[in-house]
Amino acid sequence: MSEEDNSARSMLSKQLTEKAEKELKEKPEWRERDIQGLRDMVLENKDLKCPTDNAFLLRFLRARKFNYERAYELLLSHFRQRSENPDVFKNFKPSSVKHILEAGVTGILPDRDQEGRRVIVFRPGLWKPDGSMGPFTDVFKTNILSLMKVIKEDETQVNGVIMLGDMAGMTMTHARHVIPNARRISTMLQDAFPARFKGIHYVNEPTVVGYIFGFIKPFLKEKMKKRIHFHCQDWKSLHDFITADVLPSDYGGNQPQYSNKAWMETLLASEDEYKDEETYYLKEVNIAPVFTENKQDAMECVTGTYKKLSID
């Protein structure tokens, strides 16, 4: 058995073990059995090629509270999205988005928040929509690459992640690139990624963000809608969710001014970890969509009901 397999079973502290059992229904004495149960389902599907080691399968089980069937559906959805979005998953390695990292668009804070969650900082306004920085999908690819890196951590699988969206610099020109991707971005994060998304917090948001969110909202599940908060520059409101002790001074925190340089170096140094990603696939094509679009809600967004959104 590989070293990675062993680490998947033994890296949880006593506190995390208790939390995983309470919140994720994970029992140490059943973990091997549960992983093997999911592995058997994967191996039976001849149209699916993906890793089957303990560490990989465990993250899907944790994301679906150790329900075999739901974990398997999440895994299928994950690889379905890879097949359906080649512009994101082709050339899927950190070096392909070095220009996005160098612009400071995506980063992860060095410290976890008070709940042990990873904090991902996302600054889409730094991406230039004039074509000089590639398509907007490169921004999304950078976020997915970053998420795939941190979700390998047992602590992140159990505690989850928080996204901090700094929307400074966002314009209507940016919106024209974001809105056409609203559905698939929502699908990939909600229905196709093995992570516990515990909240999305927007700051420095100009008016156009309400317009963009109006198009994204119909594709969000109720649970996710309740976890989205708009703070503008009300740092006290932000600190109610993310402690100031881990936040940079840019967001009213006690840490130095924000820079994604350390994360950029970490991700770029992880190039070899992604070398096999494009060899995995799901051959099935006639699979039901991850969710059905609510056409009425979508039309309401188009006609402007985003103006009615309540922004915290």
Coordinates of C-alpha atoms in Angstrom, one line a residue:
M1 CA 0.0 0.0 0.0
S2 CA 1.3 3.5 -0.9
E3 CA 2.4 6.1 1.6
E4 CA -0.5 8.3 0.3
D5 CA -3.0 5.5 1.2
N6 CA -1.6 5.3 4.7
S7 CA -1.8 9.0 5.2
A8 CA -5.4 9.0 4.2
R9 CA -6.2 6.8 7.2
S10 CA -4.0 8.3 9.9
M11 CA -3.5 12.1 9.4
L12 CA -6.6 13.3 11.4
S13 CA -5.9 14.6 14.9
K14 CA -8.2 13.5 17.7
Q15 CA -10.2 16.8 17.5
L16 CA -10.6 16.4 13.7
T17 CA -11.5 12.7 14.1
E18 CA -14.3 13.7 16.5
K19 CA -15.5 16.5 14.1
A20 CA -15.4 14.2 11.1
E21 CA -17.5 11.6 13.0
K22 CA -20.0 14.2 14.2
E23 CA -20.4 16.2 11.0
L24 CA -19.4 13.7 8.2
K25 CA -20.5 10.4 9.8
E26 CA -16.9 9.2 9.4
K27 CA -15.9 6.3 11.7
P28 CA -12.3 5.4 11.8
E29 CA -13.1 1.7 12.3
W30 CA -15.3 1.7 9.1
R31 CA -13.1 4.0 7.0
E32 CA -11.3 1.2 5.1
R33 CA -14.6 -0.6 4.4
D34 CA -16.2 2.6 3.1
I35 CA -13.3 3.5 0.8
Q36 CA -13.4 -0.1 -0.6
G37 CA -17.1 0.2 -1.1
L38 CA -16.6 3.3 -3.3
R39 CA -13.6 1.8 -5.0
D40 CA -15.7 -1.3 -6.0
M41 CA -18.3 1.0 -7.6
V42 CA -15.6 2.9 -9.5
L43 CA -13.9 -0.3 -10.8
E44 CA -17.2 -1.7 -12.0
N45 CA -17.6 1.3 -14.4
K46 CA -15.5 0.5 -17.4
D47 CA -16.2 3.9 -18.9
L48 CA -14.5 5.7 -16.0
K49 CA -10.8 6.0 -15.6
C50 CA -9.7 7.8 -12.4
P51 CA -7.4 7.3 -9.4
T52 CA -8.6 4.6 -6.9
D53 CA -6.2 5.2 -4.1
N54 CA -7.5 5.8 -0.6
A55 CA -6.6 9.4 -0.4
F56 CA -8.5 10.3 -3.7
L57 CA -11.6 8.4 -2.9
L58 CA -11.7 9.6 0.7
R59 CA -12.2 13.2 -0.3
F60 CA -15.4 12.3 -2.2
L61 CA -16.8 10.3 0.7
R62 CA -16.2 13.1 3.1
A63 CA -17.8 15.6 0.7
R64 CA -21.0 13.5 0.8
K65 CA -20.9 12.4 4.4
F66 CA -19.9 8.8 3.6
N67 CA -22.9 8.0 1.5
Y68 CA -21.5 5.6 -1.1
E69 CA -24.1 6.4 -3.8
R70 CA -23.9 10.2 -3.4
A71 CA -20.1 10.1 -3.3
Y72 CA -20.1 8.0 -6.5
E73 CA -22.5 10.4 -8.2
L74 CA -20.2 13.3 -7.2
L75 CA -17.2 11.5 -8.6
L76 CA -19.1 10.9 -11.9
S77 CA -20.2 14.5 -12.0
H78 CA -16.7 15.6 -11.5
F79 CA -15.3 13.7 -14.4
R80 CA -18.4 14.5 -16.5
Q81 CA -17.6 18.2 -16.1
R82 CA -14.0 17.6 -17.1
S83 CA -15.3 16.1 -20.4
E84 CA -17.8 18.8 -21.0
N85 CA -15.4 21.7 -20.3
P86 CA -12.2 21.0 -22.3
D87 CA -11.3 24.7 -22.3
V88 CA -10.8 24.5 -18.5
F89 CA -9.3 21.0 -18.2
K90 CA -7.1 20.9 -21.3
N91 CA -3.4 21.6 -20.5
F92 CA -4.5 21.4 -16.9
K93 CA -1.4 22.4 -15.0
P94 CA -0.3 25.4 -13.0
S95 CA 2.2 26.7 -15.6
S96 CA -0.6 27.2 -18.0
V97 CA -2.1 29.9 -15.8
K98 CA 1.1 31.5 -14.6
H99 CA 0.0 34.8 -16.1
I100 CA -3.2 34.8 -13.9
L101 CA -1.2 34.0 -10.8
E102 CA 1.4 36.7 -11.6
A103 CA -1.5 39.2 -11.9
G104 CA -2.6 38.3 -8.4
V105 CA -6.0 37.1 -9.3
T106 CA -6.1 34.0 -7.2
G107 CA -4.4 33.1 -3.9
I108 CA -4.8 31.3 -0.6
L109 CA -4.1 32.8 2.8
P110 CA -1.2 31.2 4.7
D111 CA -3.3 30.8 7.8
R112 CA -6.6 28.9 8.3
D113 CA -9.6 30.8 9.8
Q114 CA -11.0 30.2 13.3
E115 CA -12.8 27.1 12.1
G116 CA -9.8 25.6 10.5
R117 CA -11.0 26.4 7.0
R118 CA -8.8 27.4 4.1
V119 CA -9.5 31.0 2.8
I120 CA -9.3 31.4 -0.9
V121 CA -8.9 35.0 -2.1
F122 CA -10.3 35.7 -5.6
R123 CA -9.8 39.1 -7.3
P124 CA -11.4 38.8 -10.8
G125 CA -11.2 42.6 -11.3
L126 CA -7.4 42.2 -11.9
W127 CA -8.1 40.1 -15.0
K128 CA -8.0 42.2 -18.1
P129 CA -10.9 41.5 -20.5
D130 CA -9.0 43.0 -23.4
G131 CA -7.6 39.6 -24.4
S132 CA -4.1 40.3 -23.1
M133 CA -4.5 37.8 -20.3
G134 CA -6.3 35.1 -22.2
P135 CA -9.9 34.0 -21.8
F136 CA -11.9 34.3 -18.5
T137 CA -11.8 30.5 -18.3
D138 CA -8.1 30.8 -17.4
V139 CA -9.3 32.5 -14.2
F140 CA -11.6 29.7 -13.4
K141 CA -9.0 27.2 -14.2
T142 CA -6.6 28.8 -11.7
N143 CA -9.3 28.6 -9.0
I144 CA -9.9 24.9 -9.8
L145 CA -6.2 24.1 -9.8
S146 CA -5.8 25.9 -6.4
L147 CA -8.8 24.0 -5.0
M148 CA -7.5 20.7 -6.2
K149 CA -4.2 21.4 -4.4
V150 CA -5.8 22.3 -1.0
I151 CA -8.5 19.6 -1.1
K152 CA -5.7 17.0 -0.8
E153 CA -5.3 18.1 2.9
D154 CA -7.3 16.1 5.4
E155 CA -7.9 19.2 7.5
T156 CA -9.4 21.0 4.5
Q157 CA -11.6 18.0 3.6
V158 CA -13.1 18.0 7.1
N159 CA -13.2 21.8 7.9
G160 CA -14.0 23.1 4.4
V161 CA -13.1 26.2 2.5
I162 CA -14.2 29.9 2.5
M163 CA -14.0 32.1 -0.6
L164 CA -13.2 35.8 -0.2
G165 CA -14.1 37.6 -3.4
D166 CA -12.5 41.0 -3.7
M167 CA -14.5 42.6 -6.5
A168 CA -12.7 45.8 -6.8
G169 CA -12.2 46.8 -10.5
M170 CA -15.1 44.7 -11.8
T171 CA -16.8 46.4 -14.7
M172 CA -19.6 45.7 -17.2
T173 CA -17.0 44.5 -19.6
H174 CA -16.0 41.9 -17.0
A175 CA -19.6 41.0 -16.6
R176 CA -20.0 40.1 -20.3
H177 CA -17.3 37.4 -19.8
V178 CA -18.6 36.1 -16.5
I179 CA -22.3 35.9 -17.2
P180 CA -22.1 33.3 -20.1
N181 CA -20.1 31.1 -17.7
A182 CA -22.5 31.4 -14.8
R183 CA -24.2 28.1 -15.1
R184 CA -21.1 25.9 -15.5
I185 CA -19.2 27.7 -12.8
S186 CA -22.0 27.1 -10.4
T187 CA -22.3 23.4 -11.5
M188 CA -18.7 22.6 -11.1
L189 CA -18.4 24.1 -7.6
Q190 CA -21.7 22.9 -6.2
D191 CA -22.2 19.5 -7.9
A192 CA -18.8 18.4 -9.2
F193 CA -16.1 19.2 -6.7
P194 CA -15.3 17.3 -3.5
A195 CA -15.2 20.1 -1.1
R196 CA -17.3 21.6 1.7
F197 CA -17.9 25.2 0.6
K198 CA -18.7 26.9 3.9
G199 CA -19.2 30.5 2.6
I200 CA -18.5 33.0 -0.1
H201 CA -17.9 36.6 1.1
Y202 CA -17.8 39.5 -1.4
V203 CA -16.0 42.8 -0.5
N204 CA -15.3 46.0 -2.5
E205 CA -18.2 45.2 -4.8
P206 CA -19.3 47.8 -7.3
T207 CA -22.9 48.0 -8.5
V208 CA -22.2 45.6 -11.5
V209 CA -21.7 42.7 -9.0
G210 CA -25.4 42.8 -8.2
Y211 CA -26.1 42.5 -11.9
I212 CA -23.7 39.5 -12.3
F213 CA -25.1 37.8 -9.2
G214 CA -28.6 38.1 -10.6
F215 CA -27.6 35.8 -13.4
I216 CA -25.8 33.3 -11.1
K217 CA -28.5 33.1 -8.5
P218 CA -30.9 30.8 -10.3
F219 CA -28.2 28.2 -10.6
L220 CA -27.4 28.2 -6.8
K221 CA -28.9 25.7 -4.3
E222 CA -30.7 27.2 -1.3
K223 CA -27.9 26.1 1.0
M224 CA -25.3 28.0 -1.0
K225 CA -27.5 31.1 -1.4
K226 CA -27.6 31.3 2.4
R227 CA -23.8 31.1 2.6
I228 CA -23.2 34.1 0.3
H229 CA -22.7 37.5 1.9
F230 CA -21.9 41.0 0.6
H231 CA -19.9 43.2 2.9
C232 CA -18.7 46.1 0.6
Q233 CA -16.1 47.7 3.0
D234 CA -17.8 46.8 6.2
W235 CA -14.8 44.9 7.7
K236 CA -16.6 44.4 11.0
S237 CA -19.3 42.5 9.2
L238 CA -16.6 40.4 7.4
H239 CA -14.9 39.7 10.7
D240 CA -18.1 38.2 12.0
F241 CA -17.4 35.3 9.6
I242 CA -13.6 35.4 9.2
T243 CA -11.5 36.4 12.1
A244 CA -9.3 39.5 11.7
D245 CA -6.3 37.5 13.0
V246 CA -5.9 35.7 9.7
L247 CA -7.0 38.5 7.3
P248 CA -4.6 40.9 5.6
S249 CA -4.7 44.6 6.5
D250 CA -6.4 45.2 3.1
Y251 CA -9.6 43.7 4.7
G252 CA -9.3 45.2 8.1
G253 CA -7.2 42.3 9.4
N254 CA -4.1 42.0 11.6
Q255 CA -1.8 40.5 9.0
P256 CA 0.4 42.4 6.5
Q257 CA -0.9 43.6 3.2
Y258 CA -2.2 40.9 1.0
S259 CA 0.0 39.2 -1.6
N260 CA -0.5 35.9 -3.5
K261 CA 3.2 35.5 -4.2
A262 CA 3.7 32.7 -1.7
W263 CA 0.7 30.8 -3.0
M264 CA 1.8 31.3 -6.6
E265 CA 5.2 29.8 -5.8
T266 CA 3.5 26.9 -4.0
L267 CA 1.2 26.1 -6.8
L268 CA 3.8 26.4 -9.6
A269 CA 6.1 24.1 -7.6
S270 CA 3.3 21.5 -7.7
E271 CA 3.4 21.0 -11.4
D272 CA 4.2 17.3 -11.2
E273 CA 1.1 16.7 -9.1
Y274 CA -1.0 17.4 -12.2
K275 CA 0.9 15.5 -14.8
D276 CA -1.6 12.6 -15.0
E277 CA -4.8 14.7 -14.8
E278 CA -5.5 14.6 -18.5
T279 CA -5.3 10.8 -18.6
Y280 CA -8.5 10.5 -16.5
Y281 CA -11.9 10.5 -18.2
L282 CA -15.5 9.5 -18.2
K283 CA -16.6 8.1 -21.6
E284 CA -20.4 8.3 -20.9
V285 CA -22.0 11.2 -22.8
N286 CA -25.7 10.6 -22.4
I287 CA -26.0 11.3 -18.7
A288 CA -28.7 13.5 -17.2
P289 CA -27.6 17.0 -16.4
V290 CA -26.4 17.7 -12.9
F291 CA -29.4 19.9 -12.4
T292 CA -32.3 21.3 -14.4
E293 CA -32.4 25.0 -15.0
N294 CA -35.3 26.9 -13.7
K295 CA -36.3 28.8 -16.8
Q296 CA -38.6 31.2 -14.9
D297 CA -35.9 32.2 -12.5
A298 CA -33.5 32.7 -15.3
M299 CA -35.9 34.9 -17.2
E300 CA -36.5 37.0 -14.1
C301 CA -32.8 37.6 -13.9
V302 CA -32.6 38.7 -17.5
T303 CA -35.5 41.2 -17.0
G304 CA -33.8 42.8 -14.1
T305 CA -35.1 41.4 -10.8
Y306 CA -31.4 41.4 -9.7
K307 CA -32.3 44.9 -8.4
K308 CA -34.4 43.2 -5.7
L309 CA -31.5 41.3 -4.3
S310 CA -30.8 41.8 -0.6
I311 CA -27.2 42.6 -0.1
D312 CA -25.9 42.2 3.5

